[in-house]
Amino acid sequence: MTITKSKLVWTAVGLLGALSLGTIALSRGETINAFWLVAAAICSYVLAERTYARFIARDVVRLDAGRPTPAHRFNDGLDYCPTDKTVLFGHHFAAIAGAGPLVGPVLAAQMGYLPGTFWLIVGAIFAGAVQDFVVLWASVRRDGRSLGEMIRVELGPLPGALAMFGVLVIMMILLAVLALVVVKALTHSPWATFTVAMTIPIAVLMGLYGRFARPGRIGEMSLLGFALLMLSLVYGRHVAEAPSLAAYFDYSGEDLSMMLIAYGFFASVLPVWALLAPRDYLSTFLKIGTIIGLAIGIFLVLPDLKMPAVTKFVDGNGPVFSGSLFPFLFITIACGAISGFHALISSGTTPKMIDNEADARVIGYGAMLMEGFVAIMALVAATTLDPGIYFALNSPAALIGTSPESAATAISNWGFTITPDLLRQAAADVGEASILSRTGGAPTLAVGMAEILSNAIGGKALMAFWYHFAILFEALFILTTIDAGTRVSRFMIQDLIGTAIPSFKATRSWSANIIATAIAVSAWGYFLYQGVVDPLGGINTLWPLFGISNQMLACIALMLATIILFKMKRERYAWVTGLPAIWLGICTLTAAWQKLFSHNPAIGFLAHAEKFSQAAQTAQVLAPAKTLADMNRIIFNDHVNATLTALLGALVIAMGCFGIAAILKALADPAISTQEAATVPAE
Amino acid sequence: METNRLPRVSKLLRRIAQTAQLMVGLPDYNAYVTHRRQIHPGEPVMTYEEFFRERQTSRYGNDGAKIGRCC
């Protein structure tokens, strides 16, 4: 009875999934409803969890429910503590969900909704979720070791050190690109700048409350903070409308980037209870709440998608990012389909808290599918916008000019009809002076969310409020990442320098602390500033670099998993992690090659440098440079970016060679050659 | 029926609260106390306030890098 019932349910899920996928793939010319996208994703994900994840759990990694996990073997009630499956799922999901899965799909929407949807479904199922799950399993079997330690043990000290250096590079690019997203959203927007600025005193107040007034009462602190945040959001409109007040919060991108760099420095030097921790509470809860809210909004409103299924920009000449569908779609979507950063989380706190090894499947694989779904929602929010509005928001000023008239003409010429009045109206609706060239994904997502949420609650009257709420939500958790990321980088740098000068390792030493923090903020600050003054909007340069580095880390994590399978003599199943690793290797190396050597100056760093040096030789000044010194700085930046890209490419190749050597060695060895932790309790 | 529902609702609420706390790096305090009492009887147990501070410092690190969040 129950068996036939469950069969019936799964058949229905399968049929709905197939119908939705068919609808998405076959509709041309007519608009389709967001329902089909959402249904296709949910059905595919649920079926994959049920079938592919089960296959991996049973045959590939052979989860053993009877094996004691690190949480039981080292239980201390603190780092290691057996935790309920659903509670830990929430913890893991909150740790992996960030700005990446929201920004990537928005940028990828320039190619239409079809390519993005395809990769978010296929990539999450066969690459991203596999990586998160298998790395989590490997770490649970090795006392909860980190990715770096596992690479060191399985591959050797040099590959381990290389991988960790790669992580530091990724951190720097990640922090720069996320800071750039915030700068682009706040530029000349007094309302948004005011509310985001207010989060600093609010966090300090929360910190004081939770330290002295009512120690450790996270719930009370967060409610207090949330109430103050909503007040400042409402008051922000008044600030924007009163010219005398607005002047204090109206900044250019250059000013904002300098402020962010200074902020990142102080936030990571201050004691954590004062700013970092309370901001983290606020942003984590707001993030989860907003994701749930957006899901409810999409289900209630079920908007139509106005973007075509596939646009002509698959050819690589799109205004949002340059480069053709292969490899740049896969680089751009990044975290929603697969993110190397998740390998650090899956080998971080989560493996130390798993109650039962069998839980690893739903936590590792399931949480990533949930993240894929968040990315699908971001894609829905971006593609429900009128394509004209979408391209106005996401095209750099170099292509569409700075007035609604020039933008409307340029965008209409691309085949997406829009009038200057519609652009003005769209800006007025969200309470901004202009929506042109707000690149970086966050404003687009905010307009899309405002449209969906205002349709659900409040109508047009609340649209501006929802827009600034969405901006605040994204800025808040990006800034938290910047605080925490700068702090983590500081420790990494202290550790790295400490190998040469041992005294530098003392994390409580003020001088070492300040020097390492200064190095960290100048490294990401350099890329941030370069992105802010870039005529193509910065995102164009930095996002692909971030995508390449993040996917490269994923490729390394999947290689590690493949090597472990070979060492366990399970090479029969090595394709499960090996094929996605090879695919990512091909994507990142092709992208890196094109970023280096493409003749198109919009893609290739060297071609861009060449274009500027030729102009400089005839004393010609190309925008955005205003002087010949600016020209030289642009050429220098191009060379820095090119070197970095080459470095990342070399890193993938080197790790690939180490990996193949390890696999050959494992094949030659007749015995199992990997070291798992003991199967008996430690005590 | 009615008598059955109340404990279930409070259990659900407690689980939501636990999830929210663990999301920001605070594990279950009661589980910690139970663990200390059972495995290390007679040894000191941190008060909630001490426990909270210890976890906060550990999450954001004074003694090392912990990557607790993603892009």
Short mmCIF file of N, CA and C in Angstrom, two decimals, chain A residues 422-550:
data_model
loop_
_atom_site.label_atom_id
_atom_site.label_comp_id
_atom_site.label_asym_id
_atom_site.label_seq_id
_atom_site.Cartn_x
_atom_site.Cartn_y
_atom_site.Cartn_z
N LEU A 422 10.50 55.19 -19.84
CA LEU A 422 10.39 53.96 -19.04
C LEU A 422 11.57 53.83 -18.09
N LEU A 423 12.76 54.23 -18.57
CA LEU A 423 13.95 54.16 -17.71
C LEU A 423 13.82 55.13 -16.54
N ARG A 424 13.31 56.34 -16.85
CA ARG A 424 13.12 57.33 -15.78
C ARG A 424 12.09 56.83 -14.77
N GLN A 425 11.01 56.24 -15.30
CA GLN A 425 9.95 55.74 -14.43
C GLN A 425 10.48 54.63 -13.52
N ALA A 426 11.30 53.75 -14.12
CA ALA A 426 11.84 52.64 -13.33
C ALA A 426 12.71 53.15 -12.19
N ALA A 427 13.49 54.20 -12.45
CA ALA A 427 14.32 54.77 -11.40
C ALA A 427 13.45 55.40 -10.32
N ALA A 428 12.41 56.14 -10.76
CA ALA A 428 11.52 56.80 -9.79
C ALA A 428 10.80 55.76 -8.93
N ASP A 429 10.40 54.65 -9.55
CA ASP A 429 9.69 53.60 -8.80
C ASP A 429 10.49 53.08 -7.62
N VAL A 430 11.81 52.94 -7.82
CA VAL A 430 12.62 52.40 -6.74
C VAL A 430 13.27 53.49 -5.90
N GLY A 431 12.89 54.76 -6.14
CA GLY A 431 13.38 55.84 -5.30
C GLY A 431 14.83 56.21 -5.55
N GLU A 432 15.29 56.05 -6.80
CA GLU A 432 16.67 56.39 -7.14
C GLU A 432 16.69 57.46 -8.23
N ALA A 433 17.81 58.19 -8.32
CA ALA A 433 17.93 59.21 -9.36
C ALA A 433 18.15 58.55 -10.72
N SER A 434 18.88 57.43 -10.73
CA SER A 434 19.18 56.77 -11.99
C SER A 434 19.39 55.28 -11.73
N ILE A 435 19.00 54.45 -12.70
CA ILE A 435 19.29 53.02 -12.56
C ILE A 435 20.33 52.59 -13.58
N LEU A 436 20.90 53.56 -14.31
CA LEU A 436 21.82 53.19 -15.39
C LEU A 436 23.15 52.67 -14.83
N SER A 437 23.66 51.61 -15.45
CA SER A 437 24.99 51.08 -15.16
C SER A 437 25.19 50.75 -13.69
N ARG A 438 24.15 50.25 -13.03
CA ARG A 438 24.34 49.74 -11.68
C ARG A 438 24.73 48.26 -11.80
N THR A 439 25.96 48.06 -12.28
CA THR A 439 26.40 46.70 -12.57
C THR A 439 26.70 45.95 -11.27
N GLY A 440 26.94 44.68 -11.39
CA GLY A 440 27.34 43.91 -10.21
C GLY A 440 26.26 42.98 -9.72
N GLY A 441 25.08 43.05 -10.32
CA GLY A 441 24.06 42.06 -9.99
C GLY A 441 23.15 42.44 -8.85
N ALA A 442 23.69 43.05 -7.80
CA ALA A 442 22.85 43.31 -6.63
C ALA A 442 21.68 44.24 -6.94
N PRO A 443 21.91 45.37 -7.61
CA PRO A 443 20.76 46.24 -7.92
C PRO A 443 19.73 45.55 -8.81
N THR A 444 20.19 44.75 -9.78
CA THR A 444 19.25 44.05 -10.65
C THR A 444 18.39 43.11 -9.83
N LEU A 445 19.05 42.35 -8.97
CA LEU A 445 18.32 41.44 -8.11
C LEU A 445 17.35 42.22 -7.23
N ALA A 446 17.80 43.38 -6.76
CA ALA A 446 16.95 44.18 -5.88
C ALA A 446 15.72 44.69 -6.63
N VAL A 447 15.91 45.14 -7.89
CA VAL A 447 14.74 45.59 -8.66
C VAL A 447 13.80 44.41 -8.91
N GLY A 448 14.38 43.26 -9.27
CA GLY A 448 13.56 42.07 -9.51
C GLY A 448 12.81 41.65 -8.26
N MET A 449 13.52 41.64 -7.13
CA MET A 449 12.88 41.26 -5.87
C MET A 449 11.80 42.27 -5.50
N ALA A 450 12.10 43.55 -5.71
CA ALA A 450 11.12 44.60 -5.37
C ALA A 450 9.86 44.39 -6.19
N GLU A 451 10.04 44.02 -7.47
CA GLU A 451 8.88 43.80 -8.32
C GLU A 451 8.05 42.62 -7.80
N ILE A 452 8.74 41.53 -7.46
CA ILE A 452 8.04 40.33 -6.99
C ILE A 452 7.39 40.58 -5.62
N LEU A 453 8.18 41.13 -4.69
CA LEU A 453 7.67 41.32 -3.34
C LEU A 453 6.57 42.38 -3.28
N SER A 454 6.71 43.45 -4.10
CA SER A 454 5.68 44.47 -4.05
C SER A 454 4.38 43.96 -4.68
N ASN A 455 4.51 43.00 -5.60
CA ASN A 455 3.30 42.36 -6.13
C ASN A 455 2.62 41.51 -5.08
N ALA A 456 3.43 40.97 -4.15
CA ALA A 456 2.87 40.14 -3.09
C ALA A 456 2.34 41.02 -1.96
N ILE A 457 3.11 42.01 -1.55
CA ILE A 457 2.72 42.89 -0.43
C ILE A 457 2.97 44.34 -0.79
N GLY A 458 1.94 45.15 -0.73
CA GLY A 458 2.15 46.60 -0.75
C GLY A 458 2.00 47.30 -2.08
N GLY A 459 2.09 46.56 -3.19
CA GLY A 459 1.94 47.19 -4.51
C GLY A 459 3.03 48.21 -4.79
N LYS A 460 2.78 49.06 -5.79
CA LYS A 460 3.77 50.05 -6.24
C LYS A 460 4.27 50.95 -5.11
N ALA A 461 3.36 51.24 -4.16
CA ALA A 461 3.71 52.19 -3.10
C ALA A 461 4.92 51.71 -2.30
N LEU A 462 5.05 50.40 -2.16
CA LEU A 462 6.14 49.88 -1.33
C LEU A 462 7.36 49.46 -2.15
N MET A 463 7.30 49.69 -3.47
CA MET A 463 8.37 49.18 -4.32
C MET A 463 9.72 49.75 -3.92
N ALA A 464 9.79 51.06 -3.67
CA ALA A 464 11.07 51.67 -3.30
C ALA A 464 11.58 51.10 -2.00
N PHE A 465 10.66 50.85 -1.07
CA PHE A 465 11.05 50.26 0.20
C PHE A 465 11.66 48.88 -0.01
N TRP A 466 10.99 48.05 -0.80
CA TRP A 466 11.49 46.70 -1.06
C TRP A 466 12.84 46.73 -1.77
N TYR A 467 12.99 47.69 -2.70
CA TYR A 467 14.27 47.79 -3.41
C TYR A 467 15.40 48.04 -2.41
N HIS A 468 15.19 49.02 -1.52
CA HIS A 468 16.27 49.35 -0.59
C HIS A 468 16.43 48.28 0.48
N PHE A 469 15.33 47.59 0.77
CA PHE A 469 15.45 46.45 1.68
C PHE A 469 16.37 45.39 1.05
N ALA A 470 16.17 45.10 -0.24
CA ALA A 470 16.98 44.08 -0.92
C ALA A 470 18.44 44.51 -1.00
N ILE A 471 18.67 45.80 -1.28
CA ILE A 471 20.05 46.29 -1.33
C ILE A 471 20.70 46.14 0.05
N LEU A 472 19.94 46.51 1.08
CA LEU A 472 20.46 46.42 2.44
C LEU A 472 20.81 44.98 2.78
N PHE A 473 19.92 44.07 2.42
CA PHE A 473 20.12 42.65 2.72
C PHE A 473 21.40 42.14 2.06
N GLU A 474 21.61 42.51 0.81
CA GLU A 474 22.83 42.04 0.14
C GLU A 474 24.07 42.72 0.69
N ALA A 475 23.98 44.05 0.88
CA ALA A 475 25.16 44.78 1.37
C ALA A 475 25.55 44.28 2.75
N LEU A 476 24.55 43.99 3.57
CA LEU A 476 24.82 43.58 4.95
C LEU A 476 25.63 42.29 4.98
N PHE A 477 25.20 41.28 4.21
CA PHE A 477 25.98 40.06 4.35
C PHE A 477 27.26 40.07 3.53
N ILE A 478 27.32 40.94 2.51
CA ILE A 478 28.60 41.09 1.83
C ILE A 478 29.61 41.75 2.77
N LEU A 479 29.15 42.78 3.50
CA LEU A 479 30.08 43.45 4.42
C LEU A 479 30.53 42.50 5.53
N THR A 480 29.64 41.62 5.96
CA THR A 480 30.04 40.63 6.96
C THR A 480 31.13 39.73 6.41
N THR A 481 30.96 39.32 5.14
CA THR A 481 31.99 38.50 4.51
C THR A 481 33.30 39.26 4.43
N ILE A 482 33.21 40.58 4.15
CA ILE A 482 34.44 41.37 4.04
C ILE A 482 35.15 41.46 5.41
N ASP A 483 34.39 41.70 6.48
CA ASP A 483 34.99 41.73 7.83
C ASP A 483 35.67 40.41 8.13
N ALA A 484 34.87 39.34 8.02
CA ALA A 484 35.36 38.03 8.43
C ALA A 484 36.46 37.56 7.49
N GLY A 485 36.29 37.82 6.19
CA GLY A 485 37.28 37.39 5.21
C GLY A 485 38.61 38.10 5.41
N THR A 486 38.56 39.40 5.71
CA THR A 486 39.80 40.13 5.96
C THR A 486 40.50 39.55 7.18
N ARG A 487 39.70 39.20 8.18
CA ARG A 487 40.26 38.63 9.41
C ARG A 487 40.93 37.27 9.14
N VAL A 488 40.22 36.44 8.37
CA VAL A 488 40.78 35.13 8.04
C VAL A 488 42.06 35.30 7.21
N SER A 489 42.03 36.23 6.24
CA SER A 489 43.22 36.45 5.40
C SER A 489 44.38 36.93 6.27
N ARG A 490 44.05 37.77 7.26
CA ARG A 490 45.10 38.26 8.15
C ARG A 490 45.80 37.09 8.84
N PHE A 491 45.03 36.13 9.34
CA PHE A 491 45.64 34.97 9.99
C PHE A 491 46.46 34.15 9.00
N MET A 492 45.92 34.01 7.77
CA MET A 492 46.64 33.24 6.75
C MET A 492 47.97 33.92 6.44
N ILE A 493 47.94 35.25 6.32
CA ILE A 493 49.16 35.99 5.99
C ILE A 493 50.16 35.88 7.15
N GLN A 494 49.64 36.00 8.38
CA GLN A 494 50.53 35.86 9.54
C GLN A 494 51.18 34.49 9.56
N ASP A 495 50.39 33.49 9.20
CA ASP A 495 50.89 32.13 9.17
C ASP A 495 51.97 31.96 8.11
N LEU A 496 51.68 32.57 6.93
CA LEU A 496 52.59 32.46 5.78
C LEU A 496 53.91 33.16 6.07
N ILE A 497 53.83 34.43 6.55
CA ILE A 497 55.05 35.17 6.87
C ILE A 497 55.75 34.51 8.06
N GLY A 498 54.92 33.95 8.96
CA GLY A 498 55.46 33.30 10.16
C GLY A 498 56.39 32.15 9.87
N THR A 499 56.25 31.52 8.69
CA THR A 499 57.17 30.43 8.38
C THR A 499 58.58 30.96 8.18
N ALA A 500 58.70 32.25 7.79
CA ALA A 500 60.03 32.87 7.64
C ALA A 500 60.43 33.60 8.93
N ILE A 501 59.50 34.38 9.48
CA ILE A 501 59.78 35.14 10.71
C ILE A 501 58.84 34.61 11.79
N PRO A 502 59.27 33.66 12.62
CA PRO A 502 58.36 32.99 13.56
C PRO A 502 57.59 33.94 14.48
N SER A 503 58.18 35.07 14.85
CA SER A 503 57.49 35.96 15.79
C SER A 503 56.20 36.52 15.17
N PHE A 504 56.12 36.50 13.86
CA PHE A 504 54.96 37.06 13.17
C PHE A 504 53.70 36.24 13.40
N LYS A 505 53.90 34.99 13.82
CA LYS A 505 52.74 34.12 13.98
C LYS A 505 51.89 34.46 15.19
N ALA A 506 52.46 35.22 16.16
CA ALA A 506 51.72 35.52 17.39
C ALA A 506 50.49 36.33 17.06
N THR A 507 49.29 35.68 17.13
CA THR A 507 48.08 36.37 16.67
C THR A 507 47.66 37.48 17.61
N ARG A 508 48.20 37.52 18.83
CA ARG A 508 47.82 38.59 19.75
C ARG A 508 48.78 39.77 19.68
N SER A 509 49.84 39.64 18.88
CA SER A 509 50.79 40.75 18.75
C SER A 509 50.15 41.86 17.91
N TRP A 510 50.15 43.08 18.48
CA TRP A 510 49.49 44.17 17.78
C TRP A 510 50.19 44.55 16.49
N SER A 511 51.53 44.57 16.52
CA SER A 511 52.23 45.01 15.31
C SER A 511 52.02 43.99 14.18
N ALA A 512 52.15 42.70 14.50
CA ALA A 512 51.94 41.68 13.47
C ALA A 512 50.51 41.74 12.96
N ASN A 513 49.59 41.92 13.87
CA ASN A 513 48.17 42.03 13.54
C ASN A 513 47.93 43.17 12.54
N ILE A 514 48.49 44.35 12.88
CA ILE A 514 48.22 45.52 12.03
C ILE A 514 48.90 45.38 10.68
N ILE A 515 50.12 44.87 10.68
CA ILE A 515 50.82 44.72 9.39
C ILE A 515 50.09 43.72 8.50
N ALA A 516 49.71 42.56 9.06
CA ALA A 516 49.06 41.54 8.25
C ALA A 516 47.70 42.02 7.76
N THR A 517 46.95 42.74 8.63
CA THR A 517 45.66 43.28 8.19
C THR A 517 45.86 44.29 7.07
N ALA A 518 46.89 45.12 7.22
CA ALA A 518 47.15 46.13 6.18
C ALA A 518 47.49 45.45 4.86
N ILE A 519 48.27 44.39 4.92
CA ILE A 519 48.58 43.66 3.67
C ILE A 519 47.29 43.12 3.05
N ALA A 520 46.45 42.52 3.90
CA ALA A 520 45.21 41.93 3.39
C ALA A 520 44.32 42.98 2.73
N VAL A 521 44.07 44.11 3.44
CA VAL A 521 43.15 45.10 2.85
C VAL A 521 43.77 45.77 1.63
N SER A 522 45.11 45.95 1.60
CA SER A 522 45.64 46.57 0.38
C SER A 522 45.56 45.61 -0.79
N ALA A 523 45.68 44.30 -0.54
CA ALA A 523 45.59 43.36 -1.66
C ALA A 523 44.21 43.39 -2.27
N TRP A 524 43.15 43.24 -1.47
CA TRP A 524 41.84 43.27 -2.11
C TRP A 524 41.43 44.68 -2.49
N GLY A 525 41.93 45.67 -1.70
CA GLY A 525 41.61 47.07 -2.02
C GLY A 525 42.15 47.47 -3.38
N TYR A 526 43.32 46.94 -3.72
CA TYR A 526 43.92 47.25 -5.03
C TYR A 526 42.99 46.83 -6.16
N PHE A 527 42.51 45.59 -6.07
CA PHE A 527 41.62 45.10 -7.13
C PHE A 527 40.28 45.82 -7.12
N LEU A 528 39.82 46.17 -5.92
CA LEU A 528 38.55 46.90 -5.81
C LEU A 528 38.65 48.25 -6.52
N TYR A 529 39.71 48.99 -6.21
CA TYR A 529 39.84 50.33 -6.77
C TYR A 529 39.99 50.26 -8.29
N GLN A 530 40.79 49.30 -8.72
CA GLN A 530 40.97 49.08 -10.16
C GLN A 530 39.61 48.80 -10.81
N GLY A 531 38.77 48.02 -10.14
CA GLY A 531 37.45 47.70 -10.68
C GLY A 531 36.54 48.92 -10.72
N VAL A 532 36.65 49.79 -9.71
CA VAL A 532 35.76 50.95 -9.64
C VAL A 532 36.05 51.93 -10.77
N VAL A 533 37.34 52.10 -11.13
CA VAL A 533 37.65 53.08 -12.17
C VAL A 533 37.61 52.47 -13.58
N ASP A 534 37.40 51.17 -13.68
CA ASP A 534 37.37 50.49 -14.97
C ASP A 534 36.18 50.98 -15.82
N PRO A 535 36.44 51.39 -17.09
CA PRO A 535 35.33 51.91 -17.91
C PRO A 535 34.31 50.83 -18.26
N LEU A 536 34.72 49.58 -18.23
CA LEU A 536 33.77 48.51 -18.55
C LEU A 536 33.06 48.03 -17.30
N GLY A 537 33.20 48.79 -16.21
CA GLY A 537 32.40 48.51 -15.03
C GLY A 537 33.07 47.64 -13.99
N GLY A 538 34.26 47.13 -14.27
CA GLY A 538 34.99 46.38 -13.23
C GLY A 538 34.52 44.95 -13.07
N ILE A 539 33.21 44.78 -12.96
CA ILE A 539 32.66 43.42 -12.83
C ILE A 539 33.12 42.58 -14.01
N ASN A 540 33.15 43.27 -15.17
CA ASN A 540 33.59 42.65 -16.41
C ASN A 540 34.96 41.99 -16.28
N THR A 541 35.86 42.62 -15.52
CA THR A 541 37.20 42.08 -15.34
C THR A 541 37.26 41.14 -14.15
N LEU A 542 36.67 41.59 -13.02
CA LEU A 542 36.89 40.89 -11.76
C LEU A 542 36.04 39.63 -11.61
N TRP A 543 34.80 39.68 -12.08
CA TRP A 543 33.95 38.50 -11.87
C TRP A 543 34.52 37.25 -12.55
N PRO A 544 34.98 37.36 -13.83
CA PRO A 544 35.59 36.17 -14.44
C PRO A 544 36.81 35.68 -13.65
N LEU A 545 37.62 36.61 -13.14
CA LEU A 545 38.78 36.19 -12.35
C LEU A 545 38.32 35.42 -11.11
N PHE A 546 37.28 35.96 -10.47
CA PHE A 546 36.73 35.27 -9.30
C PHE A 546 36.19 33.90 -9.70
N GLY A 547 35.42 33.86 -10.79
CA GLY A 547 34.85 32.60 -11.26
C GLY A 547 35.94 31.57 -11.54
N ILE A 548 36.99 32.01 -12.24
CA ILE A 548 38.07 31.09 -12.58
C ILE A 548 38.71 30.54 -11.31
N SER A 549 38.99 31.43 -10.35
CA SER A 549 39.70 30.96 -9.16
C SER A 549 38.81 30.05 -8.32
N ASN A 550 37.52 30.38 -8.24
CA ASN A 550 36.61 29.57 -7.43
C ASN A 550 36.41 28.17 -8.04
#
